Short mmCIF file of N, CA and C in Angstrom, two decimals:
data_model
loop_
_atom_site.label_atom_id
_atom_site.label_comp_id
_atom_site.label_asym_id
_atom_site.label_seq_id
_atom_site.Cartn_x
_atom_site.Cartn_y
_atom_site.Cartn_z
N UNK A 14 15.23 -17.65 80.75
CA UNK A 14 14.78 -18.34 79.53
C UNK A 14 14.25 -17.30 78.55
N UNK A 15 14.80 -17.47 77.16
CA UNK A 15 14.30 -16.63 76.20
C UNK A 15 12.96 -16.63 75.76
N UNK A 16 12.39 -15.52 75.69
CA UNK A 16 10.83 -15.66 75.41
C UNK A 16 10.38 -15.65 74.09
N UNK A 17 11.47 -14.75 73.32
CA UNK A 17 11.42 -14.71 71.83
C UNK A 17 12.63 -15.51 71.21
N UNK A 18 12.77 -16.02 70.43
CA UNK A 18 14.08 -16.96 69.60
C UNK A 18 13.96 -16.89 68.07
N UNK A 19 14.90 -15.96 67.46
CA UNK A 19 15.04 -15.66 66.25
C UNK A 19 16.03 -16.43 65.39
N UNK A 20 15.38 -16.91 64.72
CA UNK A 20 16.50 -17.50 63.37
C UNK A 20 16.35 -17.54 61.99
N UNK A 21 17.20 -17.90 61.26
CA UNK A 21 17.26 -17.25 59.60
C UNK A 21 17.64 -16.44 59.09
N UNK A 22 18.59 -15.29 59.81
CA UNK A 22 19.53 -14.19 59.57
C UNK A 22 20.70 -14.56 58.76
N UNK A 23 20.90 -13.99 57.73
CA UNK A 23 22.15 -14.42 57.57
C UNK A 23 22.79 -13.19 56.25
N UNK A 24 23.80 -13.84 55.18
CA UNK A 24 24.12 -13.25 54.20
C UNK A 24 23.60 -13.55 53.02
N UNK A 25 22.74 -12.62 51.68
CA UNK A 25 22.51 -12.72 50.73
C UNK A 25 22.71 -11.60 49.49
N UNK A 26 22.98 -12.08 48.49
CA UNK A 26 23.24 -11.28 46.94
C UNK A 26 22.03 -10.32 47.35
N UNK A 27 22.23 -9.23 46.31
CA UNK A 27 21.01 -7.99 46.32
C UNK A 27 20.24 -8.67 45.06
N UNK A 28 18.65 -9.15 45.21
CA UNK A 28 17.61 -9.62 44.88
C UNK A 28 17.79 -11.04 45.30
N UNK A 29 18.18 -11.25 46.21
CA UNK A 29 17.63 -12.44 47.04
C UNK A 29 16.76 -12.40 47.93
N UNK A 30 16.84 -13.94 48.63
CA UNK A 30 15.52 -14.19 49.17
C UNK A 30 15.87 -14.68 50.75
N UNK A 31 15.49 -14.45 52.00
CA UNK A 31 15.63 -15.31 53.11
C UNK A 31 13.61 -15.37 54.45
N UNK A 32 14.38 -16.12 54.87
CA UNK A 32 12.67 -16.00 55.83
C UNK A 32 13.21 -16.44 57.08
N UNK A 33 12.98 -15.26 57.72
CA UNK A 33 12.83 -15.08 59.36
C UNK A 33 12.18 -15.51 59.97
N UNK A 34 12.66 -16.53 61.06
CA UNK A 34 11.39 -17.30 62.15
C UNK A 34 11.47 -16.34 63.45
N UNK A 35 10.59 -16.47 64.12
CA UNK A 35 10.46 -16.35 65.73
C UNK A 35 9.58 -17.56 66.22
N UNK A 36 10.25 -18.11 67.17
CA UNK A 36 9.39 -18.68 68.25
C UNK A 36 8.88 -18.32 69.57
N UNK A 37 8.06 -18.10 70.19
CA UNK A 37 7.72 -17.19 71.12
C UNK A 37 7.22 -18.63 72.18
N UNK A 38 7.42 -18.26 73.94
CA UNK A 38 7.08 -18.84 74.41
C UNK A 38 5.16 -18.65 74.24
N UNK A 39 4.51 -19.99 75.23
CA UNK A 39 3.06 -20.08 74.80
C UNK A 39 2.47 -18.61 75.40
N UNK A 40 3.32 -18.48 76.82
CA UNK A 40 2.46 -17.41 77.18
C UNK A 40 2.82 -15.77 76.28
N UNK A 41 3.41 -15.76 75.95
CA UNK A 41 4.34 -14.62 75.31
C UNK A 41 3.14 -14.36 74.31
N UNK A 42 3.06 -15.76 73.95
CA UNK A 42 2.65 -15.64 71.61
C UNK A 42 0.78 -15.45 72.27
N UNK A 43 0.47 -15.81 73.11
CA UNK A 43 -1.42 -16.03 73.05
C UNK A 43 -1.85 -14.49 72.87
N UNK A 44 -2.75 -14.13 72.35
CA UNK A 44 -3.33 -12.82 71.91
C UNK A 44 -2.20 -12.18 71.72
N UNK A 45 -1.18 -12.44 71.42
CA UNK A 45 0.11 -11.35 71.38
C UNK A 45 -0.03 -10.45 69.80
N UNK A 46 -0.15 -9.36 69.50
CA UNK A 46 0.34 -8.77 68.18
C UNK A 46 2.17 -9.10 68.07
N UNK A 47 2.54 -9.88 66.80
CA UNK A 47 3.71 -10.42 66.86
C UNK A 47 4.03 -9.62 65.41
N UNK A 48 5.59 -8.87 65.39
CA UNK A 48 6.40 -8.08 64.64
C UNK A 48 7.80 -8.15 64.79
N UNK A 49 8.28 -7.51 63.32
CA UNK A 49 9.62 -7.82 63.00
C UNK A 49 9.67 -6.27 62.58
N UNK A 50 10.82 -5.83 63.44
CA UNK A 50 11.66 -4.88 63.13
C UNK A 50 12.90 -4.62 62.87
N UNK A 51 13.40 -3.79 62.82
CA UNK A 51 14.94 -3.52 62.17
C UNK A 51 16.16 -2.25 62.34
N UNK A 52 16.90 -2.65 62.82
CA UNK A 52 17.50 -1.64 63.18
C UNK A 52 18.83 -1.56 62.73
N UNK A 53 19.08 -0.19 62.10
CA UNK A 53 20.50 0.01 61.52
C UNK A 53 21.05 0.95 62.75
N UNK A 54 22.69 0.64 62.37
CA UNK A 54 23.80 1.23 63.55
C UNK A 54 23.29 2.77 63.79
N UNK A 55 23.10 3.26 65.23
CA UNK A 55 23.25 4.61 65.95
C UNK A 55 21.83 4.74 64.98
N UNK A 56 20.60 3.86 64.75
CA UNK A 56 19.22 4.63 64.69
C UNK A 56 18.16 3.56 65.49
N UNK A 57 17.33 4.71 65.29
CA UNK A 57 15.86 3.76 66.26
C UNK A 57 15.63 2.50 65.64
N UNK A 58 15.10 1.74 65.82
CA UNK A 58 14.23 0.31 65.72
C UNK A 58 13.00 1.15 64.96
N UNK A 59 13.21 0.37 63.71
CA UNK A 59 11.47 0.89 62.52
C UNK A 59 10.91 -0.60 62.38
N UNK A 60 9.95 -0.20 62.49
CA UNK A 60 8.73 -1.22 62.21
C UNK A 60 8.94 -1.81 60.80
N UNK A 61 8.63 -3.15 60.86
CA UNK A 61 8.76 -3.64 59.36
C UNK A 61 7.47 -4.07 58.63
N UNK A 62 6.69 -4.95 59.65
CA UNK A 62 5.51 -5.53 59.43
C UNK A 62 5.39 -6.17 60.62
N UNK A 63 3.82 -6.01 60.65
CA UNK A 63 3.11 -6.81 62.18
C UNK A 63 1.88 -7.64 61.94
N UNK A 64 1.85 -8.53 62.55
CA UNK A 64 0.32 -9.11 62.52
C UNK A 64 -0.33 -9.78 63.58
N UNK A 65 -1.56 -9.73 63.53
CA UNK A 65 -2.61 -9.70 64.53
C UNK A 65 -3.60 -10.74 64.41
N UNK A 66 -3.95 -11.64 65.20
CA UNK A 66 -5.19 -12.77 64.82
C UNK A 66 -5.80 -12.17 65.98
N UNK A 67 -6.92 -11.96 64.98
CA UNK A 67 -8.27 -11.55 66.01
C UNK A 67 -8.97 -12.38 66.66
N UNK A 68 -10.57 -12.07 66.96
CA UNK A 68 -11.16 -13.19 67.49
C UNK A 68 -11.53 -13.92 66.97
N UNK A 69 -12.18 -13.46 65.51
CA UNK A 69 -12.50 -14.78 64.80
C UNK A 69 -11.89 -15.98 63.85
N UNK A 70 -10.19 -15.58 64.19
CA UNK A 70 -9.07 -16.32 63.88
C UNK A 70 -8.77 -15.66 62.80
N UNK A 71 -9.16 -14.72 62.14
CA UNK A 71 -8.08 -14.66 61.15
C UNK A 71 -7.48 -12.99 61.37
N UNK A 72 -6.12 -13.45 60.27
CA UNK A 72 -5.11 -12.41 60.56
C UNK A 72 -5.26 -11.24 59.82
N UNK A 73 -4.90 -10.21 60.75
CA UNK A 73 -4.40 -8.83 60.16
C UNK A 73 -2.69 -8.36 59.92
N UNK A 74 -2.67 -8.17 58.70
CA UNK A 74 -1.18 -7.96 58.86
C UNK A 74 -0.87 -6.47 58.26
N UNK A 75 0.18 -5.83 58.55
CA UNK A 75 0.32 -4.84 58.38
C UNK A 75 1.99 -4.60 58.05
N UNK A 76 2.27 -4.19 56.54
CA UNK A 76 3.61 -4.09 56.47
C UNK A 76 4.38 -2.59 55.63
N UNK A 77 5.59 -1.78 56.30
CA UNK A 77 5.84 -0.78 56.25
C UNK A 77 5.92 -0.86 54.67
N UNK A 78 6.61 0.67 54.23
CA UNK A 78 6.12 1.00 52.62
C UNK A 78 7.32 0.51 52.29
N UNK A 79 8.82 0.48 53.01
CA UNK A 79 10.00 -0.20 52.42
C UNK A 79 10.26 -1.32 51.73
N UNK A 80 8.99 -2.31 52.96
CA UNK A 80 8.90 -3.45 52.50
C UNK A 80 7.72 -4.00 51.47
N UNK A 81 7.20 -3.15 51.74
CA UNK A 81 5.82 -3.35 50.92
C UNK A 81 5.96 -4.86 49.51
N UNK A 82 5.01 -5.27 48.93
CA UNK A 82 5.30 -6.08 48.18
C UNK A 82 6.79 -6.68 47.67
N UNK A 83 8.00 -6.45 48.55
CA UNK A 83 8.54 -8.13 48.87
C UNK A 83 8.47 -8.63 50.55
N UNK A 84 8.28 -8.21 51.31
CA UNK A 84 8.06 -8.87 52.59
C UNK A 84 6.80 -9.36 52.84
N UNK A 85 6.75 -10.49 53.49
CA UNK A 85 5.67 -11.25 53.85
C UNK A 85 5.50 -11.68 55.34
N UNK A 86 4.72 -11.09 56.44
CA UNK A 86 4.57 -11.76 57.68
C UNK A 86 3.31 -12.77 57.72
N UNK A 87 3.79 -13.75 58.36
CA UNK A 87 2.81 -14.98 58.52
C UNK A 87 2.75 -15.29 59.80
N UNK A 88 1.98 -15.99 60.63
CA UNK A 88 2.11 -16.74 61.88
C UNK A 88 1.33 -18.29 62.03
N UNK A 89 1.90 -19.06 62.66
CA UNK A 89 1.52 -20.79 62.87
C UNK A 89 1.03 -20.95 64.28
N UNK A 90 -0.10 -20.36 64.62
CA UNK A 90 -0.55 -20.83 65.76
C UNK A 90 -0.18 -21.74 66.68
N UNK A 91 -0.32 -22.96 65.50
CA UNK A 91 0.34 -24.04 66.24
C UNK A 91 1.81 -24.20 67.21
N UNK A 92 2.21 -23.56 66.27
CA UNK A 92 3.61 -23.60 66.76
C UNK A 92 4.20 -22.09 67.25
N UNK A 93 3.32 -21.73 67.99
CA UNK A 93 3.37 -20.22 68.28
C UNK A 93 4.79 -19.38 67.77
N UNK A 94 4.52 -19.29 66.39
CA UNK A 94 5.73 -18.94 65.59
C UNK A 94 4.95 -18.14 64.42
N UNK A 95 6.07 -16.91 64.06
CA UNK A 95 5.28 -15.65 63.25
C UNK A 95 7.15 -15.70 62.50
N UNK A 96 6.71 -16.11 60.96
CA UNK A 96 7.36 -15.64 59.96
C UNK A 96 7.69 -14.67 59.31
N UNK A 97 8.62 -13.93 58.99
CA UNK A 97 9.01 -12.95 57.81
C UNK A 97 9.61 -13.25 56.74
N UNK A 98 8.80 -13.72 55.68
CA UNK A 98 9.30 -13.67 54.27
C UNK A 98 10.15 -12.35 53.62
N UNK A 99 11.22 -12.93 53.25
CA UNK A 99 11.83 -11.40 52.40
C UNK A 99 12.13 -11.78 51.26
N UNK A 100 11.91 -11.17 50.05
CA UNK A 100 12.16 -11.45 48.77
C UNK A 100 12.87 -9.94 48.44
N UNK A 101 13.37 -10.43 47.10
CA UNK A 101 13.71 -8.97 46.39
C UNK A 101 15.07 -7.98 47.49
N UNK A 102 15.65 -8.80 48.26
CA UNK A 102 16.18 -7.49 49.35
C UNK A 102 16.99 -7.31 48.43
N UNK A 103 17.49 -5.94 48.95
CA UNK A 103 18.62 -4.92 48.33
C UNK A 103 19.41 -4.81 49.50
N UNK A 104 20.57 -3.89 49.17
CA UNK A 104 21.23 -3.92 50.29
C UNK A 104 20.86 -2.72 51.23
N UNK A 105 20.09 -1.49 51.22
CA UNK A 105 19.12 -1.16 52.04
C UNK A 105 18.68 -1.70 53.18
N UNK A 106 18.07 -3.11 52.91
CA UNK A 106 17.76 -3.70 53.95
C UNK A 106 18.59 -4.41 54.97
N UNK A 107 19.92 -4.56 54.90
CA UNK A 107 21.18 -4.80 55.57
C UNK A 107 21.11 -3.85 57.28
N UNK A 108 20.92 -4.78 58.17
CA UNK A 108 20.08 -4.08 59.66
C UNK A 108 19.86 -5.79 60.24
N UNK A 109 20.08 -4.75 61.53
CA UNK A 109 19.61 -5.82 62.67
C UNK A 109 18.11 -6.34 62.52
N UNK A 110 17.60 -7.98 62.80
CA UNK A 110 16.19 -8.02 62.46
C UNK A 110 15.59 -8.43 63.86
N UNK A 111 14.84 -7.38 64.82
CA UNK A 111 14.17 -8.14 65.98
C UNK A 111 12.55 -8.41 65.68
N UNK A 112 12.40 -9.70 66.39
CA UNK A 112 11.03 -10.37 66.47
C UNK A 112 10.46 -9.42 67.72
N UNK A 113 9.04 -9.15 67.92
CA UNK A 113 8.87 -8.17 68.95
C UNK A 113 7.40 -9.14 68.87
N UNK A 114 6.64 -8.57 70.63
CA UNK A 114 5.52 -9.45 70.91
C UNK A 114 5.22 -8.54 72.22
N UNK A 115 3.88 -7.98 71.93
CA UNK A 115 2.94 -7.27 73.11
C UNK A 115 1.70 -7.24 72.86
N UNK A 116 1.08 -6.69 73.54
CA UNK A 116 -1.02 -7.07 73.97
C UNK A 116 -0.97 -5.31 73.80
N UNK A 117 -0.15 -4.30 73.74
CA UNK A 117 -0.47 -3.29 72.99
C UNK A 117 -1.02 -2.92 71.89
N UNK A 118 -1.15 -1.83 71.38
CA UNK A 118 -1.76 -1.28 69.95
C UNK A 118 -0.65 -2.03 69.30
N UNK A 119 -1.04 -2.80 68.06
CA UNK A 119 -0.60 -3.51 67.24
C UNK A 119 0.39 -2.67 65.86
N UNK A 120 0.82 -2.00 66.36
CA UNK A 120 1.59 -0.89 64.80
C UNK A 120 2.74 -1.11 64.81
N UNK A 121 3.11 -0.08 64.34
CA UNK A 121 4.52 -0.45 63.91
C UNK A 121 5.96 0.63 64.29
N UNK A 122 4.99 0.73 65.65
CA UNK A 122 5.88 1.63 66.40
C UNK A 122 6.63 0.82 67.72
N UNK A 123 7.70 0.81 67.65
CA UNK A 123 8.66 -0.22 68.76
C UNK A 123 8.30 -0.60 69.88
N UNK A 124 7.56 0.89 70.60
CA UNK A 124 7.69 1.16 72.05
C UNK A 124 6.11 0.55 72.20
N UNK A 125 5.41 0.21 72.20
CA UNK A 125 4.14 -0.20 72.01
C UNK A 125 4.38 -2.00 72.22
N UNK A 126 5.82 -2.66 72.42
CA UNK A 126 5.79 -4.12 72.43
C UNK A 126 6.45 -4.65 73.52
N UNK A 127 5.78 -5.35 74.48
CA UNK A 127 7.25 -6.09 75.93
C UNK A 127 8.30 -6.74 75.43
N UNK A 128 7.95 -7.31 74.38
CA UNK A 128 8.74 -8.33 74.62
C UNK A 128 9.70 -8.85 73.04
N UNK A 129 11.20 -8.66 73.36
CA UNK A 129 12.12 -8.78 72.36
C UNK A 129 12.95 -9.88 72.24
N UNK A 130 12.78 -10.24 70.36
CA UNK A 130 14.43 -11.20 70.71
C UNK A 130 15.80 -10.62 70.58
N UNK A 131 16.60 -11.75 70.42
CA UNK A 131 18.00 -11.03 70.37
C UNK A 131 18.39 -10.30 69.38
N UNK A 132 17.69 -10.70 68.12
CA UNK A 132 18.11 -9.92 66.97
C UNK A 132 19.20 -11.30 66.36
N UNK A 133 18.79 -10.74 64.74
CA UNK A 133 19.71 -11.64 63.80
C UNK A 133 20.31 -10.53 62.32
N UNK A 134 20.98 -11.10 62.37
CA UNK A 134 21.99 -10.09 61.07
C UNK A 134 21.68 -10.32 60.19
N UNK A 135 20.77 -9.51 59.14
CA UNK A 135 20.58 -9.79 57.76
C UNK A 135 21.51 -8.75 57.16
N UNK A 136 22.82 -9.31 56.19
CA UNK A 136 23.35 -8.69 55.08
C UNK A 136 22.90 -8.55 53.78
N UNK A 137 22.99 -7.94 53.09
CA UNK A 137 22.90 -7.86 51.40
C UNK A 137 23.65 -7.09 50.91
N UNK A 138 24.03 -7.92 50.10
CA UNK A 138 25.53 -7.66 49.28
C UNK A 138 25.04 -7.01 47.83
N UNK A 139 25.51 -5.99 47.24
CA UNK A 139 25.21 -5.85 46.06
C UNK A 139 26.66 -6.47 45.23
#
């Protein structure tokens, strides 16, 4: 059974808009630091943005300089599910998108997370 489940990948014009879900099982998502990374053909997995609910419930989020003011990570407790807003993409951002989830240091370095989804295909077309 999949622990992470990614959807919302798909194809868009260069300055469009899409938003990435993950659903994480309950035990997966509880104290989990939950992130979206990205990976283009024959390179490493880069950090995109991550975020963190602390103890006193609210979130820390943290997002790379690529994405900086158009990406947005969110998470729904409720529904142990962590969003990635993307606005503005270019075709730059055209890469594999994985949801990632670990009780490690919370950054935005790959190897620091257990637990992966399958990955979803974001295109951008100029």
């Amino acid at each position: 059974q999949a622990q992470l489940v990614e959807s919302g990948g798909g194809s868009v014009q260069d300055g469009g808009s899409l938003t990435l879900a993950c659903t994480a099982s309950a035990s997966v998502y509880k104290d989990s630091c939950m992130g979206w990374f990205r990976q283009y053909p024959g390179k490493e997995r880069e950090g995109v943005a991550i975020i963190f609910t602390g103890a006193g419930g609210d979130d820390t989020t943290f997002i790379s300089d690529s994405a900086k003011d158009r990406f947005t990570i969110s998470r729904d407790n409720a529904k142990n599910m962590v969003s990635l807003q993307m606005n503005s993409l270019k075709p730059g951002d055209t890469a594999t998108y994985y949801c990632a989830a670990g009780r490690g240091p919370c950054t935005l370095v790959a190897g620091g997370y257990n637990y992966w989804g399958q990955g979803t295909q974001i295109t951008v077309s100029s």
